Amino acid sequence: LFFLAKRINFDLRTRLICFQWKSLDLCIHLTNLLRIFPQLPKDLPFLKRVNQNPKKPTTQFDLSLAIRFENCMEATALSSGLRPLPNPNGYRLPRSCSQRKSLPLARFHSKETPFKKPQGSLAITHHRGLSFKTNVFEQAHHPVAGDLSYDDTSRSNVAEDKIGVLLLNLGGPETLNDVQPFLYNLFADPDIIRLPRPFQFLQGAIAKFISVVRAPKSKEGYAAIGGGSPLRKITDEQADAIRLALQAKNVSADVYVGMRYWFPFTEEAVQQIKKDKITRLVVLPLYPQYSISTTGSSVRVLQDLFRKDPYLARVPVAIIESWYQRRGYVNSMADLIQKELQTFSDPKEVMVFFSAHGVPVSYVENSGDPYQKQMEECIDLIMEELKSRGVQNNHILAYQSRVGPVQWLKPYTDEVLVDLGKHGVKSLLAVPVSFVSEHIETLEEIDMEYRELALESGIENWGRVPALGLTPSFITDLADAVIESLPSAEAMVNPSAGVSEDSESSDAFGYIMKMFFGSVLAFLLLLSPKMFHAFRNHLI
C-alpha cells in the first residue's frame, strides 16, 4: 500500500496511509495468524530518515519486534513529511507533526496494541495450535500473569529459594466429546506434523481434517477404556507423590502439572508458577527418552512463554531432558519385569517384548532426534540389570502407534507379533517401555488390540508389565533427579541477548515466503467488493 500510495496525489496518499478499514484490519489479523506478516527490511528510506535532526534524539526502531501495520504506516507518512488529516480511529498524533520531519517512531505505538517491547531484544515466535476451551494458543502475545517483583538475592542459595517442579506430559481427553479437539491440538503441533516452511500456514487446516477423520475410531478406543483417558488423574497422583518424596528429603517444593495437548495446559501451569512467585524451577518431562515430538515440543512451548515474560525470563530453570539411564528407573523397570515373569508357568521361556511409541524415521535421519538411540540404550541397561539377577530371557524391541503414510521406526509392533507367532513363540511378556502412566496406548492398544493379534498369531500365554505409575522406587528416583538438578538451574532466557540465531525472521527464504503470501492475501482483499466500495466512497 505504501508503494502504491507514492504514485497517487498528495491528499489521497495521506488518507490511504492514515485511514484504517475493517477489511484491512482483517488482513492484518489473518496474516498474523498465518505467520506470514513480513518483517520490514532495514533499508527502507523512511527508516533512514528518522534521525536526520540531531537536536531531536529519537528512539531507534527495533525491527525484531512484531508491530501493528497501521502504526508503522502512520509513522511512515509522518516521517516522509506528509501532513496529517483528522483520523476516525483515535490515533493520538502530535499537533506539530506537519512541521516535523523527524519524529520518534516509538511514540506511535498505540496504547491498545498488545505488542509491547519486553526486556532486551528477544526473538518472539508464535506458538501455533488451538484449544477449543481456552484462547491461549492463537494469541501472538500470551499474557501469563500480572507484573510481579523478583528478588535477585534469592539466587544466592538454593535453600532460600521457593522451589517449583513442573511435570510435563502429553495430556488426554477426559470425555468422548474431548476427543476431536484433543486430536486437533495434537496434529496442530508443528513438532508432530512437520510441514515444509512454505506450507506451514496450512498446519491448522490439515490438523482439522485429520482430527475429524480420526475422531470416530479414537472415540471407540476411549469408550473401550471407560470413556476417557486416566492420564491426568495418574499424573496428578504422581505430582503429589513426588512432593511428598521431596519433603521426606527435607526439600520443600510445589509440584505442578502441565499437559501439552489438553487440560491443564502448560500455559495454565506457568500462570500458577508465576502467581506463586517460584524463584527456582525444575522441569521434569515424564518421558524417559528424549524426542522432538514429546520433550522437545513441550520444552519449546515453555521457552516461548518464558521468553515473553520479564519475570520468568530471570527465574533459574533446570530441565531434565531424559532420565532413562538413571539407576532408579532401570531398577524399577527390572523389578516389574522380574515380578511379572513369575506369573508364567515357565518364566525362562517367556519372550520379553519391549513396545515403545514410534516416531517417523525422518525425525531421526533428518532432524537428529536421539530417541531411537536412547531407546536402544535403555533396553540394554534394563536387560543388563536383569542378567545381573540371573534373568536370561530373550528380548526384542518394536515400535507402535504409527499413523499416516510416512515411514516410522521399525520393526512395527503388529508385524513383530505375527512373526513371533510364526516362529513358535508361545509365551510373551509385553513391556510398555516409553510410558510411565497407563493411558489409551497401554490399556487399549496393547491390552486389547495387540493381545488379540498375538493370540491369533499362535502365542498362547500373554502377559503385560504395568506402567511405573506410583512405584515407590520410581517416585523416589524422580525426587532424587529433581534435587540433583537444582544447583545447575539457570535463567532459560538471557534478557540482554539479541535475536536468536534460529529466528525465522532472520532467514532470507522465510522472509521471501512471508512477503509473497502476505502480498497475495492483501491483493485479494483489495479486490474484494467491500474494499473497492470503501475506496470509492471515502478516497476518490
Coordinates of C-alpha atoms in Angstrom, one line a residue:
L1 CA 0.0 0.0 0.0
F2 CA 2.9 2.4 0.8
F3 CA 4.5 1.9 -2.7
L4 CA 1.0 2.2 -4.3
A5 CA 0.5 5.5 -2.4
K6 CA 3.6 7.0 -3.8
R7 CA 2.1 7.1 -7.2
I8 CA -1.1 8.9 -6.4
N9 CA -1.8 12.5 -5.4
F10 CA -0.7 14.0 -2.1
D11 CA -4.0 14.1 -0.2
L12 CA -5.1 10.7 -1.3
R13 CA -1.7 9.3 -0.3
T14 CA -2.1 10.7 3.2
R15 CA -5.6 9.4 3.6
L16 CA -4.7 6.0 2.3
I17 CA -2.0 5.6 4.9
C18 CA -3.8 7.1 7.9
F19 CA -7.3 5.7 7.3
Q20 CA -8.0 2.2 8.7
W21 CA -10.6 -0.1 7.2
K22 CA -12.2 -3.1 8.7
S23 CA -11.2 -5.2 5.7
L24 CA -7.6 -4.1 6.1
D25 CA -7.8 -4.9 9.8
L26 CA -9.0 -8.4 8.9
C27 CA -6.0 -8.8 6.6
I28 CA -3.7 -7.9 9.4
H29 CA -5.2 -10.5 11.8
L30 CA -5.1 -13.1 9.1
T31 CA -1.5 -12.6 8.2
N32 CA -0.5 -12.5 11.8
L33 CA -2.4 -15.8 12.4
L34 CA -0.7 -17.4 9.5
R35 CA 2.7 -16.1 10.5
I36 CA 3.2 -14.5 7.1
F37 CA 3.4 -10.9 8.2
P38 CA 6.7 -9.8 6.8
Q39 CA 9.5 -8.2 8.8
L40 CA 10.2 -4.8 7.3
P41 CA 13.6 -4.5 5.5
K42 CA 16.1 -2.5 7.3
D43 CA 17.0 -0.3 4.3
L44 CA 13.6 1.3 3.7
P45 CA 14.1 5.1 3.1
F46 CA 11.6 6.2 5.8
L47 CA 13.6 4.3 8.4
K48 CA 16.8 6.0 7.4
R49 CA 15.2 9.5 7.7
V50 CA 14.2 9.1 11.3
N51 CA 17.5 10.6 12.8
Q52 CA 18.0 13.4 10.4
N53 CA 17.6 16.0 13.1
P54 CA 20.4 15.7 15.6
K55 CA 18.8 18.1 18.0
K56 CA 15.8 15.8 18.4
P57 CA 17.1 12.5 19.8
T58 CA 14.8 9.7 18.7
T59 CA 14.2 6.1 19.8
Q60 CA 15.6 3.5 17.4
F61 CA 13.0 1.2 16.0
D62 CA 13.6 -2.4 16.9
L63 CA 12.7 -4.5 13.8
S64 CA 12.9 -7.8 15.7
L65 CA 9.5 -7.0 17.3
A66 CA 6.1 -7.6 15.8
I67 CA 4.4 -4.2 15.3
R68 CA 0.9 -3.2 14.2
F69 CA 0.7 -2.4 10.5
E70 CA -1.3 0.8 10.9
N71 CA 1.2 2.2 13.4
C72 CA 4.1 1.5 11.0
M73 CA 2.3 3.1 8.1
E74 CA 1.3 6.2 10.1
A75 CA 4.9 6.7 11.2
T76 CA 5.9 6.2 7.6
A77 CA 3.7 9.0 6.5
L78 CA 4.8 11.4 9.2
S79 CA 8.5 10.5 8.6
S80 CA 8.0 11.3 4.9
G81 CA 6.8 14.8 5.7
L82 CA 3.1 14.3 4.9
R83 CA 0.6 16.4 6.7
P84 CA -1.8 14.5 8.9
L85 CA -5.5 14.6 8.4
P86 CA -8.2 14.0 11.0
N87 CA -8.5 10.3 11.6
P88 CA -11.5 8.4 12.8
N89 CA -9.6 5.8 14.8
G90 CA -8.5 7.9 17.7
Y91 CA -4.7 8.0 17.0
R92 CA -3.0 10.5 19.3
L93 CA -0.9 12.4 16.9
P94 CA 1.4 15.4 17.8
R95 CA -0.2 18.7 16.9
S96 CA 3.0 19.9 15.3
C97 CA 3.7 16.9 13.3
S98 CA 3.2 18.7 10.0
Q99 CA 6.2 20.9 10.7
R100 CA 8.4 18.0 11.9
K101 CA 10.2 15.7 9.5
S102 CA 11.9 13.7 12.2
L103 CA 9.7 12.0 14.8
P104 CA 10.4 9.2 17.2
L105 CA 8.7 6.1 15.8
A106 CA 8.2 4.7 19.3
R107 CA 5.6 7.4 20.0
F108 CA 3.2 6.0 17.5
H109 CA 2.7 2.7 19.3
S110 CA -1.0 2.6 20.1
K111 CA -1.8 2.1 23.8
E112 CA -4.2 -0.6 22.8
T113 CA -1.7 -2.7 20.9
P114 CA -0.8 -6.0 22.5
F115 CA 2.8 -5.9 21.1
K116 CA 4.9 -4.5 23.9
K117 CA 8.7 -4.5 23.8
P118 CA 10.0 -6.9 26.5
Q119 CA 13.2 -6.5 28.4
G120 CA 16.1 -6.9 26.0
S121 CA 15.7 -7.8 22.3
L122 CA 14.2 -11.2 22.0
A123 CA 13.1 -13.3 19.1
I124 CA 9.3 -13.7 19.6
T125 CA 8.0 -16.8 17.9
H126 CA 4.3 -17.7 17.6
H127 CA 3.0 -20.9 19.1
R128 CA 0.6 -22.5 16.7
G129 CA -2.2 -24.7 17.9
L130 CA -5.7 -24.3 19.2
S131 CA -7.6 -25.1 22.4
F132 CA -11.3 -25.5 22.0
K133 CA -11.9 -24.3 25.5
T134 CA -9.4 -21.6 26.0
N135 CA -7.9 -19.0 23.7
V136 CA -4.3 -19.4 24.8
F137 CA -2.9 -21.0 21.6
E138 CA -3.6 -18.5 18.9
Q139 CA -2.5 -15.3 20.6
A140 CA 0.6 -13.6 19.3
H141 CA 1.3 -12.4 22.8
H142 CA 0.1 -14.6 25.7
P143 CA -0.3 -12.7 29.0
V144 CA 0.9 -15.1 31.6
A145 CA 0.0 -13.1 34.7
G146 CA 0.3 -9.6 36.1
D147 CA 3.6 -7.9 36.9
L148 CA 5.4 -9.5 39.8
S149 CA 8.5 -8.4 41.6
Y150 CA 11.6 -10.6 41.6
D151 CA 14.2 -10.8 44.3
D152 CA 17.7 -11.3 42.8
T153 CA 19.1 -12.2 46.2
S154 CA 17.1 -15.5 46.1
R155 CA 19.6 -16.9 43.6
S156 CA 22.4 -17.0 46.1
N157 CA 21.3 -20.0 48.0
V158 CA 19.1 -22.9 46.8
A159 CA 17.8 -23.4 50.4
E160 CA 16.4 -19.8 50.3
D161 CA 14.6 -20.3 47.0
K162 CA 10.9 -21.1 46.6
I163 CA 11.3 -24.2 44.5
G164 CA 8.9 -25.4 41.9
V165 CA 8.7 -28.7 40.0
L166 CA 6.9 -28.7 36.6
L167 CA 5.8 -32.2 35.3
L168 CA 5.3 -32.2 31.6
N169 CA 3.1 -34.8 29.9
L170 CA 1.0 -35.4 26.8
G171 CA -2.5 -35.0 28.2
G172 CA -5.6 -36.9 27.1
P173 CA -9.3 -36.4 26.6
E174 CA -11.4 -36.9 29.7
T175 CA -14.7 -37.4 27.9
L176 CA -15.7 -38.6 24.4
N177 CA -16.6 -35.0 23.5
D178 CA -13.0 -34.0 24.1
V179 CA -11.5 -36.5 21.6
Q180 CA -11.8 -34.4 18.4
P181 CA -10.5 -31.1 19.9
F182 CA -7.7 -33.1 21.6
L183 CA -6.7 -34.6 18.3
Y184 CA -6.7 -31.2 16.7
N185 CA -4.3 -29.8 19.3
L186 CA -2.1 -32.9 18.8
F187 CA -1.9 -32.6 15.0
A188 CA -1.7 -28.8 15.0
D189 CA 1.7 -29.1 16.7
P190 CA 4.4 -28.5 14.2
D191 CA 6.6 -31.0 16.0
I192 CA 4.1 -33.7 15.3
I193 CA 3.3 -32.9 11.6
R194 CA 6.4 -31.2 10.2
L195 CA 5.5 -29.3 7.1
P196 CA 7.9 -27.6 4.7
R197 CA 8.3 -23.9 5.5
P198 CA 6.3 -22.6 2.5
F199 CA 3.3 -24.7 3.6
Q200 CA 3.3 -24.3 7.3
F201 CA 0.3 -21.9 7.1
L202 CA -1.7 -25.0 6.2
Q203 CA -1.0 -26.6 9.6
G204 CA -4.4 -25.7 11.1
A205 CA -6.4 -26.9 8.1
I206 CA -4.5 -30.2 8.0
A207 CA -4.9 -30.7 11.7
K208 CA -8.7 -30.1 11.4
F209 CA -9.0 -32.6 8.6
I210 CA -7.1 -35.3 10.4
S211 CA -8.8 -34.8 13.7
V212 CA -12.3 -35.0 12.1
V213 CA -11.4 -38.2 10.1
R214 CA -9.7 -40.0 13.1
A215 CA -12.1 -38.9 15.8
P216 CA -14.7 -41.7 15.3
K217 CA -12.2 -44.5 15.6
S218 CA -10.4 -42.8 18.5
K219 CA -13.7 -42.4 20.3
E220 CA -14.2 -46.2 20.1
G221 CA -10.9 -46.8 21.7
Y222 CA -11.6 -44.3 24.6
A223 CA -15.0 -45.8 25.0
A224 CA -13.5 -49.2 25.5
I225 CA -11.3 -48.0 28.4
G226 CA -14.1 -46.2 30.2
G227 CA -14.9 -43.1 28.1
G228 CA -11.7 -41.1 28.7
S229 CA -8.0 -41.2 29.5
P230 CA -6.9 -41.7 33.1
L231 CA -3.6 -39.8 32.3
R232 CA -4.5 -36.6 34.1
K233 CA -5.6 -38.4 37.3
I234 CA -2.4 -40.6 37.4
T235 CA -0.2 -37.6 36.7
D236 CA -1.8 -35.6 39.5
E237 CA -1.1 -38.5 41.8
Q238 CA 2.5 -38.7 40.7
A239 CA 2.9 -35.0 41.4
D240 CA 1.6 -35.4 44.9
A241 CA 3.9 -38.4 45.4
I242 CA 6.9 -36.5 44.2
R243 CA 6.1 -33.6 46.5
L244 CA 5.9 -36.0 49.5
A245 CA 9.1 -37.7 48.5
L246 CA 10.9 -34.3 48.3
Q247 CA 9.5 -33.4 51.7
A248 CA 10.9 -36.6 53.1
K249 CA 14.3 -35.5 51.9
N250 CA 13.9 -32.1 53.5
V251 CA 13.2 -30.2 50.3
S252 CA 10.0 -28.2 50.2
A253 CA 8.7 -27.7 46.7
D254 CA 5.4 -27.0 44.9
V255 CA 4.8 -29.5 42.1
Y256 CA 2.8 -28.5 39.0
V257 CA 1.4 -30.4 36.1
G258 CA 1.4 -29.1 32.5
M259 CA -0.1 -31.0 29.7
R260 CA 0.8 -30.4 26.1
Y261 CA -2.5 -31.1 24.3
W262 CA -5.2 -31.0 26.9
F263 CA -6.1 -29.6 30.3
P264 CA -4.3 -28.5 32.4
F265 CA -2.2 -26.9 29.6
T266 CA 1.4 -25.9 30.2
E267 CA 0.2 -22.2 29.9
E268 CA -2.0 -22.7 32.9
A269 CA 0.8 -24.3 35.0
V270 CA 3.1 -21.4 34.1
Q271 CA 0.4 -18.9 35.2
Q272 CA 0.3 -20.6 38.6
I273 CA 4.1 -20.8 38.9
K274 CA 4.3 -17.0 38.4
K275 CA 1.4 -16.4 40.7
D276 CA 3.1 -18.4 43.4
K277 CA 6.4 -16.4 42.9
I278 CA 8.5 -19.5 42.3
T279 CA 12.2 -18.5 42.2
R280 CA 13.8 -21.7 41.1
L281 CA 12.2 -24.3 38.8
V282 CA 12.9 -27.8 37.8
V283 CA 11.2 -29.0 34.6
L284 CA 10.7 -32.8 34.6
P285 CA 9.1 -34.2 31.4
L286 CA 7.5 -37.6 32.1
Y287 CA 9.2 -39.1 29.1
P288 CA 12.2 -41.3 29.9
Q289 CA 13.7 -40.8 26.5
Y290 CA 14.1 -37.5 24.7
S291 CA 12.2 -36.9 21.4
I292 CA 11.5 -33.9 19.3
S293 CA 7.8 -34.8 19.4
T294 CA 7.5 -35.2 23.2
T295 CA 10.0 -33.5 25.4
G296 CA 11.2 -31.2 22.6
S297 CA 7.7 -30.0 21.8
S298 CA 6.8 -29.4 25.5
V299 CA 10.0 -27.5 26.2
R300 CA 9.6 -25.4 23.1
V301 CA 6.3 -24.1 24.4
L302 CA 7.8 -23.5 27.8
Q303 CA 10.6 -21.5 26.3
D304 CA 8.2 -19.3 24.3
L305 CA 6.3 -18.5 27.4
F306 CA 9.4 -17.6 29.4
R307 CA 10.8 -15.6 26.6
K308 CA 7.8 -13.3 26.6
D309 CA 7.8 -12.6 30.3
P310 CA 10.5 -10.4 32.0
Y311 CA 10.0 -12.1 35.4
L312 CA 10.0 -15.7 34.2
A313 CA 13.0 -14.9 31.9
R314 CA 15.1 -14.4 35.1
V315 CA 13.9 -17.5 37.0
P316 CA 16.7 -20.2 37.2
V317 CA 15.4 -23.3 35.4
A318 CA 16.8 -26.8 35.2
I319 CA 15.4 -29.1 32.5
I320 CA 15.8 -32.8 32.9
E321 CA 15.6 -33.7 29.2
S322 CA 16.0 -37.5 29.6
W323 CA 16.4 -39.9 32.5
Y324 CA 16.2 -43.4 31.0
Q325 CA 19.8 -44.1 32.2
R326 CA 19.1 -43.4 35.9
R327 CA 19.8 -46.3 38.1
G328 CA 16.4 -45.9 40.0
Y329 CA 14.4 -46.0 36.7
V330 CA 16.3 -49.0 35.4
N331 CA 15.9 -50.9 38.7
S332 CA 12.2 -50.1 38.9
M333 CA 11.6 -51.4 35.3
A334 CA 13.7 -54.6 36.1
D335 CA 11.7 -55.2 39.3
L336 CA 8.3 -55.0 37.4
I337 CA 9.6 -57.3 34.7
Q338 CA 11.0 -59.9 37.1
K339 CA 7.8 -59.9 39.1
E340 CA 5.6 -60.4 36.1
L341 CA 7.8 -63.2 34.7
Q342 CA 7.0 -65.2 37.9
T343 CA 3.3 -65.4 36.9
F344 CA 4.2 -67.7 33.9
S345 CA 4.4 -71.4 34.4
D346 CA 7.8 -71.5 32.7
P347 CA 9.4 -68.0 33.2
K348 CA 12.6 -68.9 31.4
E349 CA 10.8 -69.5 28.1
V350 CA 9.0 -66.1 28.0
M351 CA 9.9 -63.7 25.3
V352 CA 10.3 -60.2 26.8
F353 CA 8.7 -57.9 24.3
F354 CA 9.5 -54.2 24.7
S355 CA 7.0 -52.0 22.9
A356 CA 7.8 -48.3 22.5
H357 CA 6.0 -45.4 20.9
G358 CA 7.3 -44.9 17.4
V359 CA 8.4 -41.7 15.6
P360 CA 8.8 -41.0 11.9
V361 CA 12.2 -42.1 10.5
S362 CA 12.7 -38.6 9.2
Y363 CA 12.9 -37.3 12.7
V364 CA 16.0 -39.4 13.4
E365 CA 17.7 -39.2 10.0
N366 CA 16.9 -35.6 9.0
S367 CA 16.4 -33.8 12.4
G368 CA 18.9 -35.7 14.6
D369 CA 16.3 -37.0 17.0
P370 CA 18.2 -39.1 19.6
Y371 CA 15.0 -41.1 20.5
Q372 CA 15.9 -44.4 18.8
K373 CA 19.5 -44.4 20.1
Q374 CA 18.3 -43.6 23.7
M375 CA 15.6 -46.3 23.5
E376 CA 18.0 -49.0 22.4
E377 CA 20.4 -47.9 25.2
C378 CA 17.5 -48.0 27.7
I379 CA 16.7 -51.6 26.7
D380 CA 20.3 -52.7 27.0
L381 CA 20.5 -51.2 30.5
I382 CA 17.3 -52.9 31.7
M383 CA 18.4 -56.3 30.2
E384 CA 21.9 -55.9 31.8
E385 CA 20.2 -55.4 35.2
L386 CA 18.0 -58.4 34.7
K387 CA 21.0 -60.6 33.7
S388 CA 22.8 -59.5 36.8
R389 CA 19.8 -61.0 38.7
G390 CA 20.0 -64.3 36.8
V391 CA 17.2 -63.5 34.3
Q392 CA 18.5 -64.6 30.8
N393 CA 15.3 -64.3 28.8
N394 CA 15.3 -63.4 25.1
H395 CA 14.0 -60.0 24.3
I396 CA 13.0 -57.8 21.3
L397 CA 12.2 -54.1 20.8
A398 CA 9.4 -52.9 18.5
Y399 CA 7.6 -49.6 17.9
Q400 CA 3.8 -49.0 18.0
S401 CA 1.2 -46.3 17.3
R402 CA 2.3 -45.3 13.8
V403 CA -0.1 -43.1 11.8
G404 CA -0.1 -41.8 8.2
P405 CA 1.7 -42.9 5.1
V406 CA 5.2 -41.9 6.1
Q407 CA 7.8 -44.5 7.3
W408 CA 8.2 -44.9 11.1
L409 CA 10.8 -46.6 13.2
K410 CA 10.9 -50.3 12.6
P411 CA 10.2 -53.1 13.4
Y412 CA 6.5 -52.4 13.9
T413 CA 4.8 -54.0 16.9
D414 CA 2.0 -55.6 15.0
E415 CA 4.3 -57.1 12.4
V416 CA 6.7 -58.5 15.0
L417 CA 3.9 -60.2 17.0
V418 CA 2.7 -62.0 13.8
D419 CA 6.3 -63.0 13.0
L420 CA 7.0 -64.3 16.6
G421 CA 3.8 -66.5 16.4
K422 CA 5.1 -67.9 13.1
H423 CA 8.4 -68.8 14.7
G424 CA 6.9 -70.7 17.5
V425 CA 7.0 -68.3 20.4
K426 CA 4.3 -69.4 22.9
S427 CA 4.8 -67.1 25.9
L428 CA 5.2 -63.4 25.7
L429 CA 5.5 -60.5 28.2
A430 CA 4.8 -57.1 26.8
V431 CA 6.7 -54.2 28.4
P432 CA 5.5 -50.6 27.6
V433 CA 8.9 -49.1 27.9
S434 CA 8.3 -45.5 26.9
F435 CA 5.2 -44.9 29.1
V436 CA 5.2 -44.2 32.8
S437 CA 1.4 -43.9 33.1
E438 CA -1.5 -46.0 32.0
H439 CA -3.4 -44.5 29.0
I440 CA -5.0 -45.5 25.8
E441 CA -1.8 -46.9 24.2
T442 CA -1.4 -49.3 27.1
L443 CA -5.0 -50.0 28.1
E444 CA -6.5 -50.3 24.6
E445 CA -3.7 -50.7 22.0
I446 CA -1.5 -53.1 23.9
D447 CA -4.0 -54.8 26.2
M448 CA -6.7 -55.3 23.6
E449 CA -5.5 -54.9 20.0
Y450 CA -2.1 -56.4 20.3
R451 CA -3.1 -59.1 22.8
E452 CA -5.8 -60.2 20.4
L453 CA -3.4 -60.2 17.5
A454 CA -0.8 -62.2 19.5
L455 CA -3.3 -64.9 20.4
E456 CA -4.5 -65.1 16.8
S457 CA -0.9 -65.5 15.6
G458 CA -0.3 -68.5 17.8
I459 CA 1.1 -67.0 21.0
E460 CA -0.7 -68.9 23.8
N461 CA 0.4 -67.1 27.0
W462 CA 0.2 -63.3 27.2
G463 CA 1.3 -61.0 30.0
R464 CA 1.9 -57.3 30.3
V465 CA 4.1 -55.3 32.7
P466 CA 2.1 -52.4 34.2
A467 CA 3.3 -48.9 33.8
L468 CA 5.5 -47.5 36.5
G469 CA 2.8 -45.2 37.9
L470 CA 3.3 -44.7 41.6
T471 CA 6.0 -47.4 42.1
P472 CA 7.9 -46.2 45.2
S473 CA 11.4 -46.7 43.9
F474 CA 10.5 -44.9 40.7
I475 CA 9.0 -41.9 42.6
T476 CA 12.0 -41.7 44.9
D477 CA 14.4 -41.7 41.9
L478 CA 12.5 -38.8 40.3
A479 CA 12.7 -36.9 43.5
D480 CA 16.4 -37.5 43.6
A481 CA 16.7 -36.3 40.0
V482 CA 15.0 -33.1 41.0
I483 CA 17.3 -32.5 43.9
E484 CA 20.4 -33.2 41.9
S485 CA 19.4 -30.8 39.2
L486 CA 18.7 -27.8 41.5
P487 CA 22.3 -26.4 41.6
S488 CA 22.5 -26.4 37.8
A489 CA 19.4 -24.2 37.3
E490 CA 20.0 -21.0 35.3
A491 CA 17.8 -18.5 33.5
M492 CA 16.2 -20.0 30.5
V493 CA 16.3 -16.7 28.6
N494 CA 19.0 -14.1 28.8
P495 CA 17.2 -10.7 28.9
S496 CA 20.3 -9.0 27.4
A497 CA 20.6 -11.4 24.5
G498 CA 19.7 -10.4 21.0
V499 CA 17.6 -12.1 18.4
S500 CA 18.2 -15.8 18.4
E501 CA 20.2 -17.3 15.5
D502 CA 17.5 -19.7 14.6
S503 CA 14.9 -17.0 14.4
E504 CA 12.7 -17.4 11.3
S505 CA 12.7 -13.7 10.8
S506 CA 16.4 -13.8 10.0
D507 CA 16.0 -16.4 7.4
A508 CA 16.1 -14.8 3.9
F509 CA 14.0 -17.6 2.4
G510 CA 11.4 -17.4 5.2
Y511 CA 11.2 -13.6 4.7
I512 CA 10.6 -14.0 0.9
M513 CA 7.8 -16.5 1.5
K514 CA 6.2 -14.3 4.2
M515 CA 6.3 -11.3 1.8
F516 CA 4.9 -13.4 -1.1
F517 CA 1.9 -14.9 0.8
G518 CA 1.2 -11.6 2.6
S519 CA 1.2 -9.7 -0.7
V520 CA -1.1 -12.2 -2.4
L521 CA -3.5 -12.1 0.6
A522 CA -3.5 -8.3 0.7
F523 CA -4.0 -8.1 -3.1
L524 CA -7.0 -10.4 -2.9
L525 CA -8.6 -8.5 -0.1
L526 CA -8.1 -5.2 -2.0
L527 CA -10.1 -6.7 -4.9
S528 CA -13.0 -7.6 -2.7
P529 CA -16.3 -5.7 -3.3
K530 CA -16.3 -4.2 0.2
M531 CA -12.7 -2.8 -0.1
F532 CA -13.5 -1.4 -3.6
H533 CA -16.6 0.2 -2.2
A534 CA -14.6 1.8 0.7
F535 CA -12.0 3.2 -1.7
R536 CA -14.7 4.7 -4.0
N537 CA -16.8 6.3 -1.2
H538 CA -14.1 7.6 1.0
L539 CA -10.9 8.2 -1.0
I540 CA -11.9 9.3 -4.5

